[in-house]
Coordinates of C-alpha atoms and ligand atoms in Angstrom, one line a residue:
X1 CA -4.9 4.1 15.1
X2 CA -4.4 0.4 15.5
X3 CA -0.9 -1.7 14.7
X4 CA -1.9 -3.6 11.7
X5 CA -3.8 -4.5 8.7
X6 CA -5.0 -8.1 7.8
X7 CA -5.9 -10.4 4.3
X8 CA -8.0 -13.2 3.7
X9 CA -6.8 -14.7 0.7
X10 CA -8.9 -17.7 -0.3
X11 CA -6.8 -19.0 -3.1
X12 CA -7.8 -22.0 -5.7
X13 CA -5.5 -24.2 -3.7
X14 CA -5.5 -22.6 -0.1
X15 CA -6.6 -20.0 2.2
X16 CA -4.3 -17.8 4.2
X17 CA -5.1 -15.5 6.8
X18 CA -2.1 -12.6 6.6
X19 CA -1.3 -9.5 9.4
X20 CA 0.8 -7.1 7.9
X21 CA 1.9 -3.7 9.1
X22 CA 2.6 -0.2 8.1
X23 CA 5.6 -0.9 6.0
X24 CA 3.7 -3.9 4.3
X25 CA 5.6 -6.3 6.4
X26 CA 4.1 -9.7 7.1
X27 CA 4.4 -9.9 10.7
X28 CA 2.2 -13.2 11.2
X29 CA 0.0 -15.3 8.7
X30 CA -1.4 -19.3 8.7
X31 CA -2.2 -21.2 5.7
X32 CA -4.3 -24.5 5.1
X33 CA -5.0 -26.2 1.7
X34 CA -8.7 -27.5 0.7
X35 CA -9.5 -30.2 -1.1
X36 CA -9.6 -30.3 -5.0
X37 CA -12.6 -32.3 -5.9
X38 CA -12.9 -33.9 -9.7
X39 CA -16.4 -35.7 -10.1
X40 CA -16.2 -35.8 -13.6
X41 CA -13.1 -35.9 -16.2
X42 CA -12.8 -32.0 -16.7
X43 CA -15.0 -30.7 -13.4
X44 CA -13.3 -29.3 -10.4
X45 CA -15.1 -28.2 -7.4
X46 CA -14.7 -27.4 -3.9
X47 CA -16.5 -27.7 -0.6
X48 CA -17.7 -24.1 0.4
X49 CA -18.5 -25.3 4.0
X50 CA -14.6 -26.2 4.2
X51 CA -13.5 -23.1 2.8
X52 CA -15.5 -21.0 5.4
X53 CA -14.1 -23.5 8.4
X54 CA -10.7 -23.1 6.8
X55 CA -10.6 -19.1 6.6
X56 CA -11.9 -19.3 10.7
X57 CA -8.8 -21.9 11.1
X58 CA -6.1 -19.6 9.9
X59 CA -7.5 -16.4 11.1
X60 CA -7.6 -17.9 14.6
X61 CA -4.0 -20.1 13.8
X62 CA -2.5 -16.8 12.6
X63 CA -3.9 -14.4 15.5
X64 CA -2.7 -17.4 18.1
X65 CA 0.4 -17.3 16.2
X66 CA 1.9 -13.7 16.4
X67 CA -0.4 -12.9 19.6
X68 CA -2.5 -10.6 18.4
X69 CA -5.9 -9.0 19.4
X70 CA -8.4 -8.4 17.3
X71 CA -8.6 -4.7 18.6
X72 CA -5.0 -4.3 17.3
X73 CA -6.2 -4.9 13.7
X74 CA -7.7 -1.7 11.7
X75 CA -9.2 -3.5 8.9
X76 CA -9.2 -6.4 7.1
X77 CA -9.3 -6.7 3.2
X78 CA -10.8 -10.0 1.5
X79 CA -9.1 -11.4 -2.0
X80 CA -10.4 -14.6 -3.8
X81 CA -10.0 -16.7 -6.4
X82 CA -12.4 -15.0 -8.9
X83 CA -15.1 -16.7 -11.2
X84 CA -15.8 -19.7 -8.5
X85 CA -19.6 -20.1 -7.9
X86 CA -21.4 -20.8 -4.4
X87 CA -25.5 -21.0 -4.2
X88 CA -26.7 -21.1 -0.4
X89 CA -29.7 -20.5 1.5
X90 CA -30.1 -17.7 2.9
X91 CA -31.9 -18.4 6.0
X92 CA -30.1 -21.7 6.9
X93 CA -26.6 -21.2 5.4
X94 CA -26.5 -24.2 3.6
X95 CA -25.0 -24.5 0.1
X96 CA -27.4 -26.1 -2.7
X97 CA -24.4 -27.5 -3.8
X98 CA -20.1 -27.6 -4.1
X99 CA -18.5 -24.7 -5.3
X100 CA -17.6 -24.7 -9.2
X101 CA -14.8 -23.5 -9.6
X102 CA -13.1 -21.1 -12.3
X103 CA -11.3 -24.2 -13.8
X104 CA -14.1 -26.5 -14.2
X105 CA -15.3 -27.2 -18.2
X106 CA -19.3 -28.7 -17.2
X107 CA -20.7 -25.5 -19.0
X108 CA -19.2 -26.4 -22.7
X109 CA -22.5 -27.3 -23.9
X110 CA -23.7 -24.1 -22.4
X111 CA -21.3 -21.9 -23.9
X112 CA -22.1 -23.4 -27.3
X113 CA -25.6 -23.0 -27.7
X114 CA -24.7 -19.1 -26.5
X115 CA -22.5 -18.9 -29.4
X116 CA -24.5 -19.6 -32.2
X117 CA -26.1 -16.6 -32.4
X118 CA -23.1 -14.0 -32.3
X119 CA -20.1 -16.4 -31.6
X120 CA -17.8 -16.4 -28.7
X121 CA -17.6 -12.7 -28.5
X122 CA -21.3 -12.1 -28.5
X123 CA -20.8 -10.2 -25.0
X124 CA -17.1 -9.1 -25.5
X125 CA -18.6 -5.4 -26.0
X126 CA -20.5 -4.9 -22.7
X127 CA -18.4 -7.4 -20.3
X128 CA -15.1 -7.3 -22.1
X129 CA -15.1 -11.5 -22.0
X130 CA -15.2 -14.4 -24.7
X131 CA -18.2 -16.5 -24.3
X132 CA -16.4 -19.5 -21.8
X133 CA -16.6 -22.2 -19.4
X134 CA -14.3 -19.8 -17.5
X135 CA -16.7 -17.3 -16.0
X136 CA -19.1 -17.3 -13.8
X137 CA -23.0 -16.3 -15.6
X138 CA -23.0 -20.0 -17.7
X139 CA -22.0 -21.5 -14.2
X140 CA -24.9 -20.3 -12.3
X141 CA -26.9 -21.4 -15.2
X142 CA -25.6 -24.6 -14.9
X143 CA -26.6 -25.1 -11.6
X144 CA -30.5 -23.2 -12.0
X145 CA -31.0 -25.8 -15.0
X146 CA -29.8 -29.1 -12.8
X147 CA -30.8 -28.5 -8.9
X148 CA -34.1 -29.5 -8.4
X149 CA -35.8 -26.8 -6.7
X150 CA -33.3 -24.3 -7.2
X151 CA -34.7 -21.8 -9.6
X152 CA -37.9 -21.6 -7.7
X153 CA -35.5 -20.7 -4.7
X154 CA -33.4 -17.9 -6.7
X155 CA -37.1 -16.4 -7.6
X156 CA -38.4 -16.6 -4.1
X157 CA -35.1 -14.7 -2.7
X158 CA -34.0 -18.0 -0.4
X159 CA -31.1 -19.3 -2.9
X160 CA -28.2 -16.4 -3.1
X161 CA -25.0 -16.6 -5.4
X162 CA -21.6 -15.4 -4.9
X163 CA -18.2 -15.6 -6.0
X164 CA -16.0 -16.9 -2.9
X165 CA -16.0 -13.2 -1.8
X166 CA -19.0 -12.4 -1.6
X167 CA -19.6 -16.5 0.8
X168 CA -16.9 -15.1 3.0
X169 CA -18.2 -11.8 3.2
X170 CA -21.8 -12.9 3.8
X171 CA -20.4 -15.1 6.7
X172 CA -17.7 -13.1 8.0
X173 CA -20.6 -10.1 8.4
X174 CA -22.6 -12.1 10.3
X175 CA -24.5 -14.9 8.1
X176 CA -28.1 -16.0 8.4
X177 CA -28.5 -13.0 11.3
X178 CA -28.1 -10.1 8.9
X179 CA -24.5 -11.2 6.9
X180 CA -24.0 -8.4 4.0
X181 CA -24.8 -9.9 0.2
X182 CA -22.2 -7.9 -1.6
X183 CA -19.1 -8.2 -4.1
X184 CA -17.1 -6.3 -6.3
X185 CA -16.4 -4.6 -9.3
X186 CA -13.4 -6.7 -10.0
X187 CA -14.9 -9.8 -8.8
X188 CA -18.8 -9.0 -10.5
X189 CA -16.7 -8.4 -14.0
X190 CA -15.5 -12.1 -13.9
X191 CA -19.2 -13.1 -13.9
X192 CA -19.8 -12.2 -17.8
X193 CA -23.0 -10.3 -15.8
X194 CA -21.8 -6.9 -14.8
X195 CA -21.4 -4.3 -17.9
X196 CA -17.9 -3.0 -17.5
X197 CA -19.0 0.4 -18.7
X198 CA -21.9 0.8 -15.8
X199 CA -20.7 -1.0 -13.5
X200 CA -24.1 -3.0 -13.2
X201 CA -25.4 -5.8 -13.7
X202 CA -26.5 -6.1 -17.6
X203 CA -30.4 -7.0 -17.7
X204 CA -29.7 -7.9 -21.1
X205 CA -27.5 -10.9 -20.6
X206 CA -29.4 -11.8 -17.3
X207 CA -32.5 -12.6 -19.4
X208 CA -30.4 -14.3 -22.5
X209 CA -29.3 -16.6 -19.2
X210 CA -31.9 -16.8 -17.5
X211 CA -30.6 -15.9 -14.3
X212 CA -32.7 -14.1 -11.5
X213 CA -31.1 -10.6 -10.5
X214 CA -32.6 -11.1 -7.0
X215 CA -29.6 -13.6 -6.5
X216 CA -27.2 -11.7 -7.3
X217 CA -25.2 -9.5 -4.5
X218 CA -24.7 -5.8 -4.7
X219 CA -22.1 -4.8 -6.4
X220 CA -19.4 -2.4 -4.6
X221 CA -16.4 -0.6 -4.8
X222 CA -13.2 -2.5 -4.2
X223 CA -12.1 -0.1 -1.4
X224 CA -14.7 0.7 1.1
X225 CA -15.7 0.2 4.6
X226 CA -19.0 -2.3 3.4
X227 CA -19.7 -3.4 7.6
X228 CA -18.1 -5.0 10.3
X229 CA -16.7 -8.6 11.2
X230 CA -19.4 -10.6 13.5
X231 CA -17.0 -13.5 15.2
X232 CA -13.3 -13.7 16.6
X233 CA -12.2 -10.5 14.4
X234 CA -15.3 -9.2 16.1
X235 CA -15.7 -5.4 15.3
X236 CA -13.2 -5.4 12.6
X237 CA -13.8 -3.5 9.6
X238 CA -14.3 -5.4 6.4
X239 CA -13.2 -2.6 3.9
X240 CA -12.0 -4.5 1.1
X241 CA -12.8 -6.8 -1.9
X242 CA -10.5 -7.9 -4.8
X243 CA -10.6 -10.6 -7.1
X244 CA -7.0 -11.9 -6.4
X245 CA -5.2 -11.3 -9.6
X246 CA -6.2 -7.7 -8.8
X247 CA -5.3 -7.7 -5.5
X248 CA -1.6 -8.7 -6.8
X249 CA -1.6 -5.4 -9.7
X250 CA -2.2 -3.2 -6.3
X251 CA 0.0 -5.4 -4.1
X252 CA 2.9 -4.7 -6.7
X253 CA 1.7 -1.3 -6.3
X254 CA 0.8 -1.1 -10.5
X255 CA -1.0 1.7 -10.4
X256 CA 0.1 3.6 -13.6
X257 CA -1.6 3.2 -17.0
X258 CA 1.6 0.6 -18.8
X259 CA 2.5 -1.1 -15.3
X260 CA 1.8 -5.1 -15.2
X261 CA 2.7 -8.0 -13.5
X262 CA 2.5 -11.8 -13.4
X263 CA 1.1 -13.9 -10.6
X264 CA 2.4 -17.9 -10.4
X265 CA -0.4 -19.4 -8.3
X266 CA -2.7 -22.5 -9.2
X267 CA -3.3 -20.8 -12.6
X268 CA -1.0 -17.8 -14.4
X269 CA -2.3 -14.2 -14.8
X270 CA -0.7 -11.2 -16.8
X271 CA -2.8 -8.0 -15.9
X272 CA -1.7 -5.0 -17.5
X273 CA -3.1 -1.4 -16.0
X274 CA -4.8 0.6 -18.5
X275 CA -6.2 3.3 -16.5
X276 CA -9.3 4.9 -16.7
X277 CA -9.5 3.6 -20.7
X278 CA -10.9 -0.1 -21.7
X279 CA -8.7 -1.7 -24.2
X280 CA -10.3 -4.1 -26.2
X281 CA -8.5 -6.9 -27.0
X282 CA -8.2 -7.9 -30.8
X283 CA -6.2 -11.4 -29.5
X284 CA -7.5 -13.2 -26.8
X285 CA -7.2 -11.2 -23.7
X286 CA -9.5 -10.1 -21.5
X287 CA -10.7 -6.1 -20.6
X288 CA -11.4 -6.4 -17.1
X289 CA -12.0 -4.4 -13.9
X290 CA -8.5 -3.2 -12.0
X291 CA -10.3 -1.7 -9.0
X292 CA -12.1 1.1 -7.8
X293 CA -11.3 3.2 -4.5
X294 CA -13.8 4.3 -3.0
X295 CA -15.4 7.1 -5.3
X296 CA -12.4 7.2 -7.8
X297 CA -13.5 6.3 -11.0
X298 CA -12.8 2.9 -11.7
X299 CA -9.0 1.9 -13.5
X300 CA -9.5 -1.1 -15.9
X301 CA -6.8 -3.9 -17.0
X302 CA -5.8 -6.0 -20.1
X303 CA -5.7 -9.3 -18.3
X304 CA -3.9 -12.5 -19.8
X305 CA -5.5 -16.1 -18.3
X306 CA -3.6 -19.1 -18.3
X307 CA -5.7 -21.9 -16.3
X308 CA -3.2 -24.7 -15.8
X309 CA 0.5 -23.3 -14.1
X310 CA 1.2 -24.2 -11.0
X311 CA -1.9 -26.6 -10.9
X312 CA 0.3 -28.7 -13.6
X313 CA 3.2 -29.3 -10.5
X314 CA 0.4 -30.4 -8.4
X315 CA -0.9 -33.0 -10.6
X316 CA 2.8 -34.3 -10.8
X317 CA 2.3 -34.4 -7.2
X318 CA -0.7 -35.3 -6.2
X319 CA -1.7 -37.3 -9.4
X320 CA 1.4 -39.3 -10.8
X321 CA 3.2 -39.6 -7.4
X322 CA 6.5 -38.0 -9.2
X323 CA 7.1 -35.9 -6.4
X324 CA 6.0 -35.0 -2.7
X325 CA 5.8 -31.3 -2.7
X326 CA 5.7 -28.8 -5.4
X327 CA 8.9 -27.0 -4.6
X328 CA 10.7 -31.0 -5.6
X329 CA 10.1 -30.1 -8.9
X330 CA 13.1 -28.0 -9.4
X331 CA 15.4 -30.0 -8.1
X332 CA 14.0 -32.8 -10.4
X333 CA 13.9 -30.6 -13.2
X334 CA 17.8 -29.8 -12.5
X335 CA 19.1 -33.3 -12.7
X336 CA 18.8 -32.6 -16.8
X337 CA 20.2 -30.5 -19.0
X338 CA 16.8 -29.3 -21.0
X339 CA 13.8 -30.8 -21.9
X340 CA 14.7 -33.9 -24.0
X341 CA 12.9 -32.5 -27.0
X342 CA 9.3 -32.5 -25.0
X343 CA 7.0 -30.1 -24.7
X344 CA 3.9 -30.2 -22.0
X345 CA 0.7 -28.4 -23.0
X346 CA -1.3 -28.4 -20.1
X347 CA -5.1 -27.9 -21.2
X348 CA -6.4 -29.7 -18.9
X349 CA -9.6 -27.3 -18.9
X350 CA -9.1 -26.6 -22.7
X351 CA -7.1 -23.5 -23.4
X352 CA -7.9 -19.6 -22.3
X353 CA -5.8 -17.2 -23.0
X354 CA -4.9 -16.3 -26.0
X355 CA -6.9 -19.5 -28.2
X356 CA -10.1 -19.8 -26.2
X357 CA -10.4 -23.4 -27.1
X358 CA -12.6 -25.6 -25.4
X359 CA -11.8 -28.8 -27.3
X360 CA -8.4 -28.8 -26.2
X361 CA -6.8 -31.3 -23.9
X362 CA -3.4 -32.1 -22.5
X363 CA -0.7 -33.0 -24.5
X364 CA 2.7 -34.4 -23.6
X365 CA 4.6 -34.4 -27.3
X366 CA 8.0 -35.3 -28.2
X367 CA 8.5 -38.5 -26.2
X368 CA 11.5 -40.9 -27.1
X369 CA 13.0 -43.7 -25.2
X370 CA 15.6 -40.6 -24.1
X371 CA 13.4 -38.8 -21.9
X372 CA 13.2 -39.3 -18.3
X373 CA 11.8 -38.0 -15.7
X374 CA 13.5 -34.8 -15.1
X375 CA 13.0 -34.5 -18.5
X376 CA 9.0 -34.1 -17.8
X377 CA 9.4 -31.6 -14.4
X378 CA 11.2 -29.6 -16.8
X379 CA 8.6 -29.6 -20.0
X380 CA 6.1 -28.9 -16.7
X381 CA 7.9 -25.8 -16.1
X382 CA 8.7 -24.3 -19.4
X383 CA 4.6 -25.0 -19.7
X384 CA 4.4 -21.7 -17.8
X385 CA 6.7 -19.6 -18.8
X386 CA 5.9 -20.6 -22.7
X387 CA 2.2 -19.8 -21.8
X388 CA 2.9 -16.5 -20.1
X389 CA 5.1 -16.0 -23.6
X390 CA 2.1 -15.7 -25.3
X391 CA 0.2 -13.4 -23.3
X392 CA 2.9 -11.0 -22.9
X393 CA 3.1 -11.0 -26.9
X394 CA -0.5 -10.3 -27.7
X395 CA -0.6 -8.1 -24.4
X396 CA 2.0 -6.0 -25.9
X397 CA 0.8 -6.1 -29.5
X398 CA -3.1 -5.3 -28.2
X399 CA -1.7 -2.5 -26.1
X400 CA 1.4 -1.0 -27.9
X401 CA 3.1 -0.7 -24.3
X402 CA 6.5 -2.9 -24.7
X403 CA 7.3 -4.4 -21.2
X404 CA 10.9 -3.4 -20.2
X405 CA 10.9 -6.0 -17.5
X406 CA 8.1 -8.1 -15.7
X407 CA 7.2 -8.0 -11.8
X408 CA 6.3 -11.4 -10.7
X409 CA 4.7 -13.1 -7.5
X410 CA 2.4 -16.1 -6.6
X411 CA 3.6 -19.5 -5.3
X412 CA 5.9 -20.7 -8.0
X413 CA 7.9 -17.8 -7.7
X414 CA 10.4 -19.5 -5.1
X415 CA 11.0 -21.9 -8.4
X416 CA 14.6 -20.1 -9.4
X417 CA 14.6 -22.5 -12.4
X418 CA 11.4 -21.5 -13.5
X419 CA 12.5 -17.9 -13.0
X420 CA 15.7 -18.0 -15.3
X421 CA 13.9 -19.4 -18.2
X422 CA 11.0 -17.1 -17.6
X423 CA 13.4 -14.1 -18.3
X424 CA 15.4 -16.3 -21.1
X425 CA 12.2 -17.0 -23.2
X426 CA 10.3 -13.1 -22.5
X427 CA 14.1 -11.8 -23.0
X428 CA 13.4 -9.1 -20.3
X429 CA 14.7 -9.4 -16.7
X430 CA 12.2 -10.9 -14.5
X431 CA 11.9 -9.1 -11.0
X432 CA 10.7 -10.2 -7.4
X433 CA 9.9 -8.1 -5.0
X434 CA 10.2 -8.4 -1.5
X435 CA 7.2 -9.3 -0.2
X436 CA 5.8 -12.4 -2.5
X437 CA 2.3 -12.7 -1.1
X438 CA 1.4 -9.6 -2.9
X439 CA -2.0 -10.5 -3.2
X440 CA -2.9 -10.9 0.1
X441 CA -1.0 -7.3 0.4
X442 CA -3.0 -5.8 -2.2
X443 CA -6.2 -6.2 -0.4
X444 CA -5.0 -5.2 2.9
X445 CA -3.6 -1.9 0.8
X446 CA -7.2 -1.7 -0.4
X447 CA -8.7 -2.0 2.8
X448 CA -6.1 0.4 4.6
X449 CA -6.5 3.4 2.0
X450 CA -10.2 2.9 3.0
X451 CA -9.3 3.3 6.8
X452 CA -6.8 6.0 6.7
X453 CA -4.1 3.1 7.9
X454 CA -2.3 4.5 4.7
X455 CA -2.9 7.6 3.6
X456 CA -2.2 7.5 0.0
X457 CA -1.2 5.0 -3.1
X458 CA 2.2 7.3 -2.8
X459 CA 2.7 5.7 0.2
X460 CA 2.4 2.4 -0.9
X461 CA 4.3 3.0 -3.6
X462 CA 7.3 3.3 -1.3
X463 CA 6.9 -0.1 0.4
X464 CA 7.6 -1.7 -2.8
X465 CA 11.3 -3.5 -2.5
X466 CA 12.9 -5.6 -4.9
X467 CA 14.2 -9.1 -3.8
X468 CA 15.8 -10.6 -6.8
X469 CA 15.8 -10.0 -10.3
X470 CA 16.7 -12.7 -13.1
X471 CA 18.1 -11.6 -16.7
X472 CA 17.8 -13.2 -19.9
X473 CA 20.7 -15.4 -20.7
X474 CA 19.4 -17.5 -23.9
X475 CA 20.3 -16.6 -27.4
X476 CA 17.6 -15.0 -29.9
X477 CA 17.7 -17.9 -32.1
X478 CA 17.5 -20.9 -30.0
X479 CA 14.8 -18.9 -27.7
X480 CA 12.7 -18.4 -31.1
X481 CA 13.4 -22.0 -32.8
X482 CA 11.9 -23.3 -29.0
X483 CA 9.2 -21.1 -29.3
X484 CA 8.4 -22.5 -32.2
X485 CA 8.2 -25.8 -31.0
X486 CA 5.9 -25.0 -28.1
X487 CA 3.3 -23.4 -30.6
X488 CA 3.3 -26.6 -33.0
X489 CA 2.7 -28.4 -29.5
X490 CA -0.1 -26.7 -28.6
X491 CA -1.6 -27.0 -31.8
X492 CA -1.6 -30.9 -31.3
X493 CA -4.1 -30.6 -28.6
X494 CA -7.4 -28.8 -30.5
X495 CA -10.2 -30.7 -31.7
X496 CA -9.6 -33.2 -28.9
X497 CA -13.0 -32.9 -27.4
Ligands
ADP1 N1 8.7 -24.2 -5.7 C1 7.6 -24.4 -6.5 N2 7.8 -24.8 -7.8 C2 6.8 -24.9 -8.7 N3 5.5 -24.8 -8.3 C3 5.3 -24.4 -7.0 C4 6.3 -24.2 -6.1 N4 5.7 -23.8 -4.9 C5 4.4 -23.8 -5.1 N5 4.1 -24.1 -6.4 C6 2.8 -24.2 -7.0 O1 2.1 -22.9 -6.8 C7 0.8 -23.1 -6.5 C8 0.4 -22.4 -5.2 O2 0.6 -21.1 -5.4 P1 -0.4 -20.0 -4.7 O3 0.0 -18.7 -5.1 O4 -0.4 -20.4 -3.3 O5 -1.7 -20.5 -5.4 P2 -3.3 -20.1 -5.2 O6 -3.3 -18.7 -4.9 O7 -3.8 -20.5 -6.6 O8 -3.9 -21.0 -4.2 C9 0.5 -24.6 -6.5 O9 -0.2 -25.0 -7.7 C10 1.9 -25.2 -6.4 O10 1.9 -26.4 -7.1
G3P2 O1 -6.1 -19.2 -7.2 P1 -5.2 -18.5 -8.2 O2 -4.3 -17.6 -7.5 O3 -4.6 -19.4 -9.2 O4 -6.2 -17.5 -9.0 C1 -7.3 -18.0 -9.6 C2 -7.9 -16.9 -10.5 O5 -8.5 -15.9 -9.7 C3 -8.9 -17.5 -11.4 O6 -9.4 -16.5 -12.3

């Protein structure tokens, strides 16, 4: 038995390379950001050659870094931001075109002309998702419909689609000499192509799109030893695949039906474990694919998508020039009191979670000659928590499980500002746990349970160590009177588009 366990987590914003060992204990990582491309008002894409060079960048940085061999590492476990798109060739490796990622809105028009026979949820029974530019089937539509050249190329078996896992994967494995085409489950269900109740991909829906299955990779269980690493991890097992927000339920170790958490990255996610049962959602959530071990049957989640969270600090920063790095926020945020009376709604890629609106678009309301700026870091922080207020509502009303307290993690969590109104406008404590890149620990749980590195989910279980927890310190009726501000905000952005 080898030392350690290793993640690839190929965020929105970055990709990190992370070792851990037995006791779930980073022991090394490196991180590098990508760049956030925005052709278009309401497109975002990235450059999947830069990704690739990236993740071979921090796995060397990181292995440099702690001085580690590769023969000291078990297994590695791969973790993504889900819903992105990449088209490549197969034989030369090149990519038709930039990634699309999750956030981007190009497929409106798309998503429309699905509707109008059946309405948003004309798939909701078989993939458990609203018709949206969110996922990934109108994306690779999208891109068949506008690259010359490409559909011909999907037919022939030369183009080949995958989420970001399944690029890494492909490359990781060994690339245009052999590289394994796979995913899975939890990444395929983010696709609107794979039915959650086979675990397949739905020929139905493949012909309504008009999408070639010979492009599509095999889909897998989350927890498996799918082949070996071709490269400097040479050898290495690859023996898992999560979509992140999944990766952070297992990394939080949520593996009892009722047990959820939060994750604070680029966007916000709420996934609630629901077992071996689908819960369909009668407000706006999604039914979505947990993970599957191995041969276990596979444990489904009630999943809560907010698009714009910590994206929203980063276009303060990068965008308005109002700070330099994200974590500046707070202490901007702190040189007020409250908000000034303003409210932020950030649907910068219309709304998910729980409206599902499309023709939304970003709102800043309540403006006087008061506010300032800490008046606006603030309004960009309650954003979040006021969002993830929603989910958890309809979450607990489509689920009847009452939260007693909420696990956190993702990159905003270090925000101790955002953390106290979090808990003051849920009105349940808020808790941390020790080791905040649970996602990247989720996958390298996955990949260890497949390698006998941990022997079972008991013994994750124990790993799991609380670092701080906030409680709610805000009175009923000024929490509610706020919350009803925020919702009369966010009705002032619909119908903008
Ligand atoms: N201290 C902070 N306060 C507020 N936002 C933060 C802070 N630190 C990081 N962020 C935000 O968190 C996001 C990065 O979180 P991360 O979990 O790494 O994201 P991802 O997995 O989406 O790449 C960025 O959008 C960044 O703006
Ligand atoms: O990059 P993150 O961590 O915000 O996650 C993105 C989600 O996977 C999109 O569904």
């Amino acid at each position: 038995m080898t030392k350690y366990i290793a993640a690839i987590d190929s965020g929105t914003t970055s990709t990190r390379f992370i070792i851990f060992e037995k006791a779930g204990k980073i022991v090394t990582f490196a991180q590098k950001e990508h760049e956030q491309i925005y052709p278009n008002p309401g497109w975002v894409e990235h450059s999947p050659t830069e990704i690739w060079e990236r993740t071979q960048t921090v796995i060397d940085e990181a292995l440099d870094r702690g001085n580690i061999a590769p023969q000291e590492i078990t297994a590695i476990g791969i973790t993504n931001q889900r819903e992105t798109i990449v088209v490549w060739n197969r034989h030369t490796g090149k990519p038709y075109y930039n990634a699309i990622v999750w956030q981007d809105t190009r497929t409106d028009n798309i998503c429309n002309e699905l509707a109008q026979n059946g309405g948003i949820d004309r798939f909701r029974a078989q993939v458990g998702l609203p018709l949206a530019t969110y996922f990934s089937g109108p994306k690779i539509k999208w891109m068949l419909d506008n690259i010359t050249g490409l559909r011909a190329a999907a037919l022939s078996g030369d183009a080949i689609f995958g989420n970001i896992d399944t690029f890494l994967i492909w490359h990781l494995s060994g690339g245009t000499q052999g590289g394994l085409h796979i995913t899975d489950v939890t990444n395929a269900s983010r696709t609107m192509l794979m039915n959650l109740a086979t675990l397949e991909w739905d020929k139905e829906i493949l012909e309504i799109l008009d999408i070639p299955q010979q492009m599509l990779p095999e889909i897998r269980p989350s927890s498996q030893v799918y082949g070996h690493v071709v490269g400097r991890l040479a050898g290495v097992p690859i023996a898992a695949d999560l979509g992140d927000q999944q990766a952070a339920l297992v990394g939080q170790t949520c593996f009892a039906p009722g047990e959820a958490k939060n994750t604070y990255g680029t966007g916000c996610f709420m996934l609630l474990n629901t077992g071996n049962e689908q819960i369909a959602s009668a407000r706006g959530l999604l039914t979505t694919v947990a993970y599957k071990m191995g041969d276990e049957p596979a444990v489904y989640a009630l999943e809560g998508s907010v698009a714009i969270a910590g994206a929203l600090v980063q276009w303060l920063r990068d965008n308005l020039g109002m700070i330099s790095t994200s974590a500046e926020v707070e202490a901007l945020a702190n040189l007020v009191e409250d908000n000034g009376g303003v409210y932020f709604v950030p649907a910068f890629s219309g709304l998910f979670a729980p409206y599902w609106r499309a023709d939304a678009r970003g709102a800043i309301v309540g403006l006087t000659r008061y506010v300032q700026k800490g008046h606006i870091a603030r309004a960009v922080l309650e954003a979040t928590a006021w969002q993830t207020r929603e989910i958890l509502d309809a979450m607990e009303q489509d689920s009847g499980v009452k939260l007693t307290a909420l696990k956190v993690d993702g990159g905003m969590v270090g925000n101790e500002t955002l953390m106290q109104f979090q808990s003051d406008v849920l009105g349940v404590p808020v808790i941390r746990p020790l080791v905040a890149e649970t996602t990247a620990l989720g996958a390298a749980y996955a990949a260890g349970l497949a390698t006998g590195f941990w022997s079972s989910i008991n013994e994750l279980q124990n790993n799991w160590g609380v670092d701080k927890v906030w409680e709610p310190n805000m009175m009923v009726d000024v929490r509610e009177a706020k919350y009803a501000q925020w919702k009369k905000a966010v009705t002032k952005t619909f119908d903008w588009v």
